[in-house]
CSV table of C-alpha atoms and ligand atoms in Angstrom, one decimal:
chain,number,residue,atom,x,y,z
A,276,MET,CA,-58.8,-18.4,-87.0
A,277,ASN,CA,-57.7,-18.7,-83.4
A,278,ARG,CA,-54.3,-17.1,-82.8
A,279,ALA,CA,-51.9,-17.1,-79.9
A,280,ASP,CA,-50.9,-13.9,-78.0
A,281,LEU,CA,-47.3,-13.3,-77.5
A,282,ILE,CA,-45.2,-11.5,-74.9
A,283,VAL,CA,-41.7,-10.6,-75.7
A,284,GLY,CA,-38.9,-8.5,-74.0
A,285,LEU,CA,-37.8,-5.5,-76.0
A,286,GLN,CA,-34.6,-4.6,-74.1
A,287,TRP,CA,-31.8,-6.7,-72.5
A,288,GLY,CA,-34.2,-8.8,-70.4
A,289,ASP,CA,-35.6,-8.1,-67.0
A,290,GLU,CA,-38.2,-5.7,-68.4
A,291,GLY,CA,-40.7,-6.8,-65.9
A,292,LYS,CA,-42.4,-9.5,-68.0
A,293,GLY,CA,-43.3,-11.4,-64.9
A,294,LYS,CA,-46.0,-9.0,-63.9
A,295,ILE,CA,-47.6,-8.9,-67.3
A,296,VAL,CA,-47.3,-12.6,-68.0
A,297,ASP,CA,-48.7,-13.4,-64.6
A,298,HIS,CA,-51.6,-10.9,-65.2
A,299,MET,CA,-52.3,-12.4,-68.7
A,300,ALA,CA,-51.9,-16.0,-67.5
A,301,GLN,CA,-55.1,-15.5,-65.5
A,302,THR,CA,-57.1,-15.1,-68.6
A,303,HIS,CA,-55.4,-17.7,-70.8
A,304,ASP,CA,-56.1,-21.4,-71.0
A,305,VAL,CA,-52.6,-22.4,-72.1
A,306,VAL,CA,-49.2,-20.7,-71.5
A,307,CYS,CA,-46.1,-21.8,-73.4
A,308,ARG,CA,-42.5,-21.1,-73.1
A,309,PHE,CA,-40.5,-21.2,-76.3
A,310,ALA,CA,-36.9,-20.3,-75.7
A,311,GLY,CA,-34.1,-20.1,-73.1
A,312,GLY,CA,-33.6,-22.1,-70.1
A,313,HIS,CA,-33.2,-21.5,-66.3
A,314,ASN,CA,-31.1,-18.4,-67.0
A,315,ALA,CA,-34.4,-16.6,-66.9
A,316,GLY,CA,-36.3,-15.9,-63.8
A,317,HIS,CA,-39.0,-14.1,-62.1
A,318,THR,CA,-40.6,-14.2,-58.7
A,319,ILE,CA,-44.4,-14.0,-58.4
A,320,VAL,CA,-46.0,-13.1,-55.1
A,321,VAL,CA,-49.4,-14.6,-54.4
A,322,GLY,CA,-50.8,-13.7,-51.0
A,323,GLU,CA,-48.2,-14.8,-48.5
A,324,LYS,CA,-46.3,-17.2,-50.9
A,325,ILE,CA,-43.4,-16.3,-53.2
A,326,TYR,CA,-42.8,-18.5,-56.2
A,327,ALA,CA,-39.6,-18.5,-58.2
A,328,LEU,CA,-40.1,-19.3,-61.8
A,329,HIS,CA,-37.3,-20.0,-64.2
A,330,LEU,CA,-38.6,-22.4,-66.8
A,331,ILE,CA,-42.1,-23.4,-65.8
A,332,PRO,CA,-44.6,-21.1,-67.6
A,333,SER,CA,-46.4,-18.5,-65.4
A,334,GLY,CA,-49.7,-20.3,-66.1
A,335,VAL,CA,-48.8,-22.7,-63.4
A,336,LEU,CA,-50.3,-20.1,-60.9
A,337,ASN,CA,-53.6,-20.3,-62.7
A,338,PRO,CA,-55.0,-23.7,-61.6
A,339,LYS,CA,-57.1,-23.9,-64.8
A,340,ALA,CA,-54.2,-23.2,-67.2
A,341,MET,CA,-52.2,-25.8,-69.1
A,342,ASN,CA,-48.4,-25.1,-69.3
A,343,ILE,CA,-46.2,-26.1,-72.2
A,344,VAL,CA,-42.4,-26.1,-72.3
A,345,GLY,CA,-41.5,-26.0,-76.0
A,346,ASN,CA,-38.9,-27.6,-78.1
A,347,GLY,CA,-37.0,-24.3,-78.3
A,348,VAL,CA,-36.1,-24.6,-74.7
A,349,VAL,CA,-33.0,-26.2,-73.0
A,350,LEU,CA,-34.1,-28.0,-70.0
A,351,SER,CA,-31.9,-28.8,-66.9
A,352,PRO,CA,-33.8,-31.7,-65.3
A,353,VAL,CA,-32.3,-31.2,-61.9
A,354,ASP,CA,-33.3,-27.5,-61.8
A,355,PHE,CA,-36.7,-28.2,-63.4
A,356,ILE,CA,-37.5,-30.9,-60.8
A,357,GLU,CA,-36.6,-28.5,-58.1
A,358,GLU,CA,-38.8,-25.8,-59.6
A,359,MET,CA,-41.7,-28.3,-60.0
A,360,SER,CA,-41.4,-29.1,-56.3
A,361,GLN,CA,-43.0,-25.7,-55.4
A,362,PHE,CA,-46.4,-26.9,-56.8
A,363,ASN,CA,-48.8,-29.8,-56.3
A,364,ASN,CA,-50.8,-31.5,-59.0
A,365,LEU,CA,-49.0,-30.7,-62.1
A,366,LYS,CA,-50.2,-33.8,-63.9
A,367,GLU,CA,-52.3,-32.8,-67.0
A,368,ARG,CA,-51.2,-29.2,-66.4
A,369,LEU,CA,-47.5,-29.4,-67.4
A,370,PHE,CA,-46.1,-30.7,-70.7
A,371,ILE,CA,-42.6,-30.8,-71.8
A,372,SER,CA,-41.5,-31.2,-75.4
A,373,ASP,CA,-39.7,-34.4,-76.3
A,374,LYS,CA,-37.8,-32.3,-78.7
A,375,ALA,CA,-36.5,-29.8,-76.1
A,376,HIS,CA,-32.8,-30.2,-75.5
A,377,LEU,CA,-31.3,-31.5,-72.3
A,378,LEU,CA,-29.0,-29.2,-70.3
A,379,LEU,CA,-26.9,-31.5,-68.1
A,380,PRO,CA,-24.6,-30.6,-65.3
A,381,TYR,CA,-21.5,-30.8,-67.4
A,382,HIS,CA,-22.9,-28.0,-69.6
A,383,ALA,CA,-22.7,-25.6,-66.7
A,384,LEU,CA,-19.2,-26.6,-65.9
A,385,ILE,CA,-18.2,-26.0,-69.6
A,386,ASP,CA,-20.0,-22.6,-69.5
A,387,GLN,CA,-18.0,-21.6,-66.4
A,388,ALA,CA,-14.7,-22.9,-67.7
A,389,ARG,CA,-15.1,-21.0,-71.0
A,390,GLU,CA,-16.0,-17.8,-69.2
A,391,LYS,CA,-12.9,-18.1,-67.1
A,392,MET,CA,-10.7,-18.7,-70.2
A,393,LYS,CA,-12.1,-15.6,-71.8
A,394,GLY,CA,-10.8,-13.4,-69.0
A,395,ASP,CA,-11.8,-9.7,-69.5
A,396,LYS,CA,-13.7,-10.8,-72.7
A,397,ALA,CA,-16.1,-12.9,-70.7
A,398,ILE,CA,-19.8,-12.6,-71.7
A,399,GLY,CA,-20.9,-12.5,-68.1
A,400,THR,CA,-23.2,-15.4,-68.6
A,401,THR,CA,-25.4,-16.7,-65.8
A,402,GLY,CA,-23.1,-19.7,-65.7
A,403,LYS,CA,-26.0,-22.2,-66.1
A,404,GLY,CA,-24.7,-23.9,-69.2
A,405,ILE,CA,-27.1,-22.3,-71.6
A,406,GLY,CA,-24.5,-21.6,-74.3
A,407,PRO,CA,-22.9,-25.1,-74.3
A,408,ALA,CA,-26.4,-26.8,-74.3
A,409,TYR,CA,-27.5,-24.8,-77.4
A,410,GLY,CA,-24.0,-25.2,-78.9
A,411,ASP,CA,-24.5,-29.0,-78.7
A,412,LYS,CA,-27.9,-28.7,-80.3
A,413,ILE,CA,-26.6,-26.7,-83.2
A,414,ALA,CA,-23.5,-28.9,-83.6
A,415,ARG,CA,-25.9,-31.9,-83.7
A,416,VAL,CA,-24.3,-33.5,-80.7
A,417,GLY,CA,-27.0,-32.6,-78.2
A,418,HIS,CA,-29.5,-34.9,-76.4
A,419,ARG,CA,-33.2,-34.3,-76.3
A,420,VAL,CA,-35.7,-34.6,-73.5
A,421,GLY,CA,-37.4,-37.6,-75.3
A,422,GLU,CA,-34.2,-39.6,-74.8
A,423,LEU,CA,-34.7,-39.6,-71.1
A,424,GLN,CA,-37.2,-42.4,-71.8
A,425,HIS,CA,-34.2,-44.7,-72.4
A,426,PRO,CA,-31.5,-43.8,-69.9
A,427,GLU,CA,-29.2,-46.8,-70.8
A,428,LYS,CA,-29.0,-45.6,-74.5
A,429,LEU,CA,-28.6,-42.1,-73.5
A,430,VAL,CA,-25.8,-42.7,-71.1
A,431,GLU,CA,-23.9,-44.6,-73.8
A,432,LYS,CA,-24.2,-41.7,-76.2
A,433,ILE,CA,-23.0,-39.1,-73.6
A,434,MET,CA,-20.1,-41.3,-72.5
A,435,HIS,CA,-19.1,-41.8,-76.1
A,436,HIS,CA,-19.1,-38.1,-76.7
A,437,PHE,CA,-16.9,-37.6,-73.6
A,438,GLN,CA,-14.4,-40.2,-74.7
A,439,LYS,CA,-14.1,-38.7,-78.1
A,440,ASN,CA,-13.5,-35.2,-76.7
A,441,GLN,CA,-11.6,-36.1,-73.6
A,442,ALA,CA,-8.6,-34.0,-74.5
A,443,ILE,CA,-10.7,-30.8,-74.8
A,444,TYR,CA,-12.4,-31.4,-71.4
A,445,GLU,CA,-9.0,-32.0,-69.8
A,446,VAL,CA,-7.7,-28.7,-71.1
A,447,MET,CA,-10.8,-26.9,-69.8
A,448,GLY,CA,-10.6,-28.6,-66.4
A,449,VAL,CA,-14.0,-30.2,-66.8
A,450,GLU,CA,-14.4,-33.5,-65.0
A,451,ILE,CA,-15.9,-36.2,-67.1
A,452,PRO,CA,-18.9,-37.8,-65.1
A,453,ASP,CA,-18.7,-41.3,-64.0
A,454,ARG,CA,-20.9,-43.7,-66.1
A,455,SER,CA,-22.8,-45.3,-63.3
A,456,THR,CA,-23.4,-42.0,-61.4
A,457,LEU,CA,-24.6,-40.5,-64.6
A,458,LEU,CA,-26.9,-43.4,-65.4
A,459,GLU,CA,-28.4,-43.2,-61.9
A,460,GLU,CA,-29.0,-39.5,-62.4
A,461,LEU,CA,-30.7,-40.0,-65.8
A,462,GLU,CA,-32.9,-42.8,-64.3
A,463,GLY,CA,-33.9,-40.4,-61.5
A,464,TYR,CA,-34.9,-37.7,-64.0
A,465,LYS,CA,-36.9,-40.2,-66.0
A,466,ASN,CA,-38.8,-41.4,-63.0
A,467,ILE,CA,-40.0,-37.9,-62.3
A,468,LEU,CA,-40.3,-36.3,-65.7
A,469,ALA,CA,-41.6,-39.1,-67.9
A,470,PRO,CA,-45.3,-38.5,-67.4
A,471,TYR,CA,-44.8,-34.9,-68.6
A,472,ILE,CA,-42.9,-35.6,-71.7
A,473,VAL,CA,-45.1,-35.4,-74.9
A,474,ASP,CA,-45.1,-34.1,-78.5
A,475,THR,CA,-46.0,-30.5,-77.6
A,476,THR,CA,-46.1,-29.5,-81.3
A,477,LEU,CA,-49.3,-31.6,-81.7
A,478,LEU,CA,-50.6,-30.4,-78.5
A,479,VAL,CA,-50.2,-26.7,-79.2
A,480,TRP,CA,-51.9,-27.2,-82.6
A,481,LYS,CA,-54.7,-29.1,-80.9
A,482,VAL,CA,-55.3,-26.4,-78.3
A,483,LEU,CA,-55.3,-23.6,-80.9
A,484,ASP,CA,-57.7,-25.6,-83.2
A,485,GLU,CA,-60.0,-26.1,-80.2
A,486,GLY,CA,-60.2,-22.3,-79.8
A,487,LYS,CA,-58.3,-22.2,-76.4
A,488,LYS,CA,-56.7,-18.9,-75.5
A,489,VAL,CA,-53.0,-19.4,-75.8
A,490,LEU,CA,-50.2,-17.2,-74.5
A,491,LEU,CA,-46.6,-17.5,-75.7
A,492,GLU,CA,-44.1,-16.4,-73.0
A,493,GLY,CA,-40.7,-15.1,-74.2
A,494,ALA,CA,-37.6,-15.0,-72.1
A,495,GLN,CA,-34.6,-12.6,-71.9
A,496,GLY,CA,-35.0,-9.7,-74.4
A,497,THR,CA,-34.5,-8.7,-78.0
A,498,MET,CA,-31.1,-7.2,-77.5
A,499,LEU,CA,-29.9,-10.6,-76.2
A,500,ASP,CA,-31.1,-12.5,-79.3
A,501,ILE,CA,-28.5,-14.7,-80.8
A,502,ASP,CA,-29.0,-13.0,-84.3
A,503,HIS,CA,-30.4,-9.6,-83.6
A,504,GLY,CA,-28.7,-8.7,-80.3
A,505,THR,CA,-25.3,-7.4,-79.3
A,506,TYR,CA,-23.4,-10.5,-80.5
A,507,PRO,CA,-21.4,-12.1,-79.0
A,508,TYR,CA,-22.7,-10.6,-75.8
A,509,VAL,CA,-26.1,-12.3,-76.1
A,510,THR,CA,-27.8,-15.5,-75.0
A,511,SER,CA,-27.8,-18.5,-77.2
A,512,SER,CA,-31.4,-18.6,-78.2
A,513,THR,CA,-33.9,-16.8,-80.5
A,514,THR,CA,-35.5,-14.5,-78.0
A,515,VAL,CA,-37.5,-12.4,-80.6
A,516,SER,CA,-41.1,-13.3,-81.6
A,517,ALA,CA,-40.0,-15.4,-84.5
A,518,GLY,CA,-38.5,-17.8,-81.8
A,519,ALA,CA,-42.1,-18.6,-80.8
A,520,CYS,CA,-42.6,-20.3,-84.2
A,521,SER,CA,-39.5,-22.4,-84.2
A,522,GLY,CA,-39.5,-22.9,-80.5
A,523,LEU,CA,-43.1,-24.4,-80.5
A,524,GLY,CA,-43.8,-25.6,-84.0
A,525,LEU,CA,-46.1,-22.8,-84.9
A,526,ASN,CA,-46.3,-20.9,-88.2
A,527,PRO,CA,-46.3,-17.1,-88.4
A,528,LYS,CA,-50.0,-17.0,-89.0
A,529,ASP,CA,-50.6,-18.7,-85.6
A,530,ILE,CA,-49.4,-15.5,-83.9
A,531,GLY,CA,-51.9,-12.9,-82.9
A,532,LYS,CA,-51.4,-9.9,-80.7
A,533,VAL,CA,-47.7,-9.2,-79.8
A,534,THR,CA,-47.1,-7.3,-76.6
A,535,GLY,CA,-43.6,-6.0,-76.1
A,536,ILE,CA,-42.4,-5.4,-72.7
A,537,ALA,CA,-40.0,-2.5,-71.9
A,538,LYS,CA,-38.9,-0.5,-68.9
A,539,ALA,CA,-39.3,3.2,-68.7
A,540,TYR,CA,-35.5,3.2,-68.5
A,541,CYS,CA,-33.0,0.5,-69.4
A,542,THR,CA,-30.8,-2.1,-67.7
A,543,ARG,CA,-28.6,-4.9,-68.6
A,544,VAL,CA,-26.7,-7.6,-66.7
A,545,GLY,CA,-23.5,-9.2,-67.9
A,546,ASN,CA,-21.0,-7.6,-70.2
A,547,GLY,CA,-21.4,-6.1,-73.7
A,548,PRO,CA,-22.5,-2.8,-75.3
A,549,PHE,CA,-25.1,-0.7,-73.6
A,550,PRO,CA,-25.1,2.7,-75.4
A,551,SER,CA,-27.4,4.5,-72.9
A,552,GLU,CA,-25.7,3.2,-69.8
A,553,ASP,CA,-25.4,5.9,-67.2
A,554,PHE,CA,-22.4,6.2,-64.8
A,555,SER,CA,-23.5,9.0,-62.6
A,556,LYS,CA,-25.5,8.9,-59.3
A,557,ASP,CA,-28.7,8.7,-61.5
A,558,ALA,CA,-27.7,5.1,-62.3
A,559,GLU,CA,-27.4,4.3,-58.6
A,560,ARG,CA,-30.7,5.9,-58.0
A,561,LEU,CA,-32.4,3.8,-60.7
A,562,ARG,CA,-30.8,0.6,-59.4
A,563,LYS,CA,-31.9,1.4,-55.9
A,564,SER,CA,-35.4,2.4,-56.5
A,565,GLY,CA,-35.9,-0.1,-59.3
A,566,HIS,CA,-34.4,-3.0,-57.2
A,567,GLU,CA,-32.2,-3.7,-60.2
A,568,PHE,CA,-30.4,-6.9,-59.0
A,569,GLY,CA,-30.6,-10.1,-61.0
A,570,THR,CA,-33.3,-12.6,-60.0
A,571,THR,CA,-31.3,-15.6,-61.1
A,572,THR,CA,-27.7,-14.5,-60.1
A,573,GLY,CA,-28.3,-11.6,-57.7
A,574,ARG,CA,-25.8,-9.4,-59.7
A,575,PRO,CA,-26.4,-5.6,-59.7
A,576,ARG,CA,-27.8,-4.6,-63.1
A,577,ARG,CA,-26.2,-1.8,-65.1
A,578,CYS,CA,-28.6,1.0,-65.4
A,579,GLY,CA,-29.3,3.8,-67.9
A,580,TRP,CA,-31.8,5.6,-70.0
A,581,PHE,CA,-34.6,4.5,-72.4
A,582,ASP,CA,-32.9,3.8,-75.7
A,583,ALA,CA,-35.4,4.8,-78.4
A,584,VAL,CA,-33.2,3.6,-81.1
A,585,ALA,CA,-32.8,0.0,-79.9
A,586,MET,CA,-36.5,0.1,-79.0
A,587,LYS,CA,-37.6,1.1,-82.6
A,588,HIS,CA,-35.5,-1.8,-83.8
A,589,ALA,CA,-37.2,-4.2,-81.3
A,590,VAL,CA,-40.7,-3.0,-82.2
A,591,ARG,CA,-40.0,-3.8,-85.9
A,592,ILE,CA,-38.3,-7.1,-85.4
A,593,ASN,CA,-41.0,-8.5,-83.1
A,594,GLY,CA,-44.0,-7.0,-84.9
A,595,VAL,CA,-45.1,-5.3,-81.7
A,596,ASP,CA,-48.8,-4.4,-81.5
A,597,GLN,CA,-48.6,-2.7,-78.2
A,598,VAL,CA,-45.9,-2.0,-75.6
A,599,ALA,CA,-46.3,-2.6,-71.9
A,600,LEU,CA,-44.2,0.2,-70.3
A,601,MET,CA,-43.0,-1.0,-67.0
A,602,LYS,CA,-41.7,0.7,-63.8
A,603,LEU,CA,-42.7,4.2,-64.7
A,604,ASP,CA,-42.7,5.0,-61.0
A,605,VAL,CA,-39.0,4.4,-60.7
A,606,LEU,CA,-38.5,7.7,-62.6
A,607,ASP,CA,-40.6,9.6,-60.0
A,608,GLY,CA,-38.7,12.5,-58.5
A,609,PHE,CA,-36.1,12.9,-61.3
A,610,ASP,CA,-35.8,16.6,-62.4
A,611,GLU,CA,-34.8,15.5,-65.8
A,612,ILE,CA,-35.2,12.3,-67.7
A,613,LYS,CA,-33.0,11.5,-70.6
A,614,VAL,CA,-33.9,9.5,-73.7
A,615,CYS,CA,-31.4,8.1,-76.2
A,616,THR,CA,-32.6,9.3,-79.6
A,617,GLY,CA,-29.7,8.5,-81.8
A,618,TYR,CA,-26.2,7.0,-82.0
A,619,GLU,CA,-23.1,8.8,-83.1
A,620,VAL,CA,-20.8,6.5,-85.1
A,621,ASP,CA,-17.5,7.9,-86.6
A,622,GLY,CA,-18.8,11.4,-86.3
A,623,LYS,CA,-22.1,10.6,-88.0
A,624,VAL,CA,-25.5,10.4,-86.3
A,625,ILE,CA,-27.7,7.4,-87.1
A,626,ASP,CA,-31.1,6.3,-86.0
A,627,TYR,CA,-30.9,2.6,-86.4
A,628,VAL,CA,-29.0,-0.3,-84.7
A,629,PRO,CA,-25.8,-1.0,-86.5
A,630,TYR,CA,-23.9,-4.3,-86.8
A,631,ASP,CA,-21.7,-3.4,-83.8
A,632,LEU,CA,-22.8,-1.2,-80.9
A,633,GLU,CA,-19.4,-1.3,-79.2
A,634,ASP,CA,-18.3,2.2,-80.0
A,635,VAL,CA,-21.5,4.1,-80.5
A,636,LYS,CA,-22.0,7.4,-78.6
A,637,PRO,CA,-25.6,8.0,-77.4
A,638,ILE,CA,-27.3,11.3,-78.4
A,639,TYR,CA,-29.8,12.3,-75.7
A,640,GLU,CA,-32.9,14.4,-75.5
A,641,ALA,CA,-33.9,15.6,-72.1
A,642,PHE,CA,-37.5,15.6,-70.8
A,643,PRO,CA,-38.8,17.4,-67.7
A,644,GLY,CA,-39.5,15.0,-64.8
A,645,TRP,CA,-42.5,14.7,-62.4
A,646,ASN,CA,-43.2,14.0,-58.7
A,647,ARG,CA,-45.2,10.9,-58.6
A,648,THR,CA,-46.8,8.3,-60.7
A,649,GLU,CA,-46.7,5.5,-58.2
A,650,GLY,CA,-49.9,3.7,-57.9
A,651,ILE,CA,-51.8,5.7,-60.6
A,652,ARG,CA,-54.3,3.5,-62.5
A,653,ASN,CA,-55.7,5.9,-65.1
A,654,PHE,CA,-53.7,7.5,-67.9
A,655,ASP,CA,-55.5,10.8,-67.4
A,656,ASP,CA,-54.4,11.0,-63.8
A,657,LEU,CA,-50.7,10.9,-64.7
A,658,PRO,CA,-48.8,14.2,-64.4
A,659,ASP,CA,-48.7,16.1,-67.7
A,660,THR,CA,-44.9,15.7,-68.0
A,661,ALA,CA,-45.2,11.9,-67.6
A,662,LYS,CA,-47.9,11.9,-70.3
A,663,SER,CA,-45.6,14.0,-72.6
A,664,TYR,CA,-42.8,11.6,-71.9
A,665,ILE,CA,-44.8,8.5,-72.9
A,666,GLU,CA,-46.3,10.2,-76.0
A,667,ALA,CA,-42.8,11.3,-77.1
A,668,LEU,CA,-41.5,7.7,-76.7
A,669,GLU,CA,-44.5,6.3,-78.7
A,670,ALA,CA,-43.7,8.8,-81.6
A,671,MET,CA,-40.0,7.7,-81.5
A,672,ILE,CA,-40.5,4.0,-81.5
A,673,GLY,CA,-43.6,3.7,-83.6
A,674,ALA,CA,-45.7,1.8,-81.2
A,675,ARG,CA,-48.5,2.5,-78.7
A,676,MET,CA,-48.0,2.0,-75.0
A,677,GLY,CA,-51.2,0.2,-74.3
A,678,ILE,CA,-50.2,-0.9,-70.8
A,679,ILE,CA,-48.3,1.2,-68.3
A,680,SER,CA,-47.2,-0.2,-64.9
A,681,THR,CA,-46.8,2.2,-61.9
A,682,SER,CA,-45.9,-0.2,-59.1
A,683,PRO,CA,-45.1,-3.9,-58.6
A,684,GLN,CA,-48.7,-4.5,-57.5
A,685,ARG,CA,-50.9,-6.3,-60.0
A,686,GLU,CA,-53.7,-3.6,-59.7
A,687,ASP,CA,-51.3,-0.6,-60.3
A,688,THR,CA,-51.5,-0.9,-64.0
A,689,ILE,CA,-52.9,1.5,-66.5
A,690,ILE,CA,-54.7,-0.3,-69.3
A,691,ARG,CA,-55.4,2.3,-72.0
A,692,GLY,CA,-58.4,2.1,-74.3
A,693,LYS,CA,-58.0,2.4,-78.0
B,889,IMP,P1,-26.5,-16.9,-70.7
B,889,IMP,O1,-27.9,-16.9,-71.2
B,889,IMP,O2,-26.4,-17.5,-69.3
B,889,IMP,O3,-25.6,-17.6,-71.6
B,889,IMP,O4,-25.9,-15.4,-70.6
B,889,IMP,C1,-25.7,-14.6,-71.7
B,889,IMP,C2,-26.1,-13.2,-71.5
B,889,IMP,O5,-27.5,-13.0,-71.3
B,889,IMP,C3,-25.5,-12.6,-70.2
B,889,IMP,O6,-25.2,-11.2,-70.4
B,889,IMP,C4,-26.6,-12.7,-69.2
B,889,IMP,O7,-26.5,-11.8,-68.1
B,889,IMP,C5,-27.8,-12.5,-70.1
B,889,IMP,N1,-29.0,-13.1,-69.5
B,889,IMP,C6,-29.4,-14.4,-69.7
B,889,IMP,N2,-30.6,-14.6,-69.1
B,889,IMP,C7,-31.0,-13.4,-68.7
B,889,IMP,C8,-32.3,-12.9,-68.2
B,889,IMP,O8,-33.2,-13.6,-67.9
B,889,IMP,N3,-32.3,-11.5,-67.9
B,889,IMP,C9,-31.3,-10.7,-68.2
B,889,IMP,N4,-30.2,-11.1,-68.7
B,889,IMP,C10,-30.1,-12.4,-69.1
């Protein structure tokens, strides 16, 4: 039976999925996004050109690959159209699910207004409207991409919703769009997007049945998952591998090899618990050498050490077959490298992720550092201390690190044999 390969982030997003997905997209016929929206983002450099991808799957850079945006995604037409404009000839190469939910400009306004109202309890969202768009979906008042085929009907539904909820929007200071401007906007979206809107569930079944090589591309990371992350400081979608089933219409048996992506240290953007966060000059050094600034918002990322407890949780939840360990070279030159091996909660040490990570204290084990791993392409050529570090992590998390990345360059990647 032909099964789809899956890529999933194991930390708080920004693990470096872009490099691996880009690499794998070259050898796959079909690449599918299953969750999230334009809150995600990575840049891919091809020769002289830099492409910014937020929602279009990375297969767009492989001229032979087909790209599917699944029903689990929330799609902002205006941002999607802008992203599309970087590429020529997307016809027959890009397909958007008619069941994906629309993220419209007012969702972003609501997102920003809610964040403001939360004050110091703000989640630190990307402000793109992700939460309100998924909120509408779950509350069954959302609108789907397929509805763009009939802008007149859609505008009626949206205006009706606004009229019913006028008082709420007034309190939040969110301006209700004008009917004719909104209609014009929706018609504009329809004109551009209609040729790409299809039933992607049938399409993804078809390509699997035909024996095509399918890659499922996750966004964000496990610890930002709506159910399994650090709620409420999470994104609003299912970022774990199970999300690929609901977000595309697959069943669990359709999933083949799962590659989990993790950095050799850890980062997070936005607010919320981060047990292994470092506040010393080590964090600054990680931020600087790892270029840890958000691709979507430019915000500096919070930096810290590899959290083996959270990672063991992520390996189990996602059914990880192999880990791709990214940015090992960013740890080059540290005398000592710390790993979080347990959490202290109310004086007790635990080795699992509890319900609430807010007040846990990290327990660290220190490992000797190394001079240089940058650019190394064979496992055997790594310094002994780097090998020991990797092997210790493997033992702690219960998964093999089959891919190790030692620089942003495509070629600087160690692919380990069995
Ligand atoms: P939202 O997805 O914009 O609602 O943001 C919710 C949380 O997820 C915030 O902490 C964001 O910083 C975080 N987040 C969303 N997308 C990404 C991503 O692609 N990488 C890292 N963090 C993200």
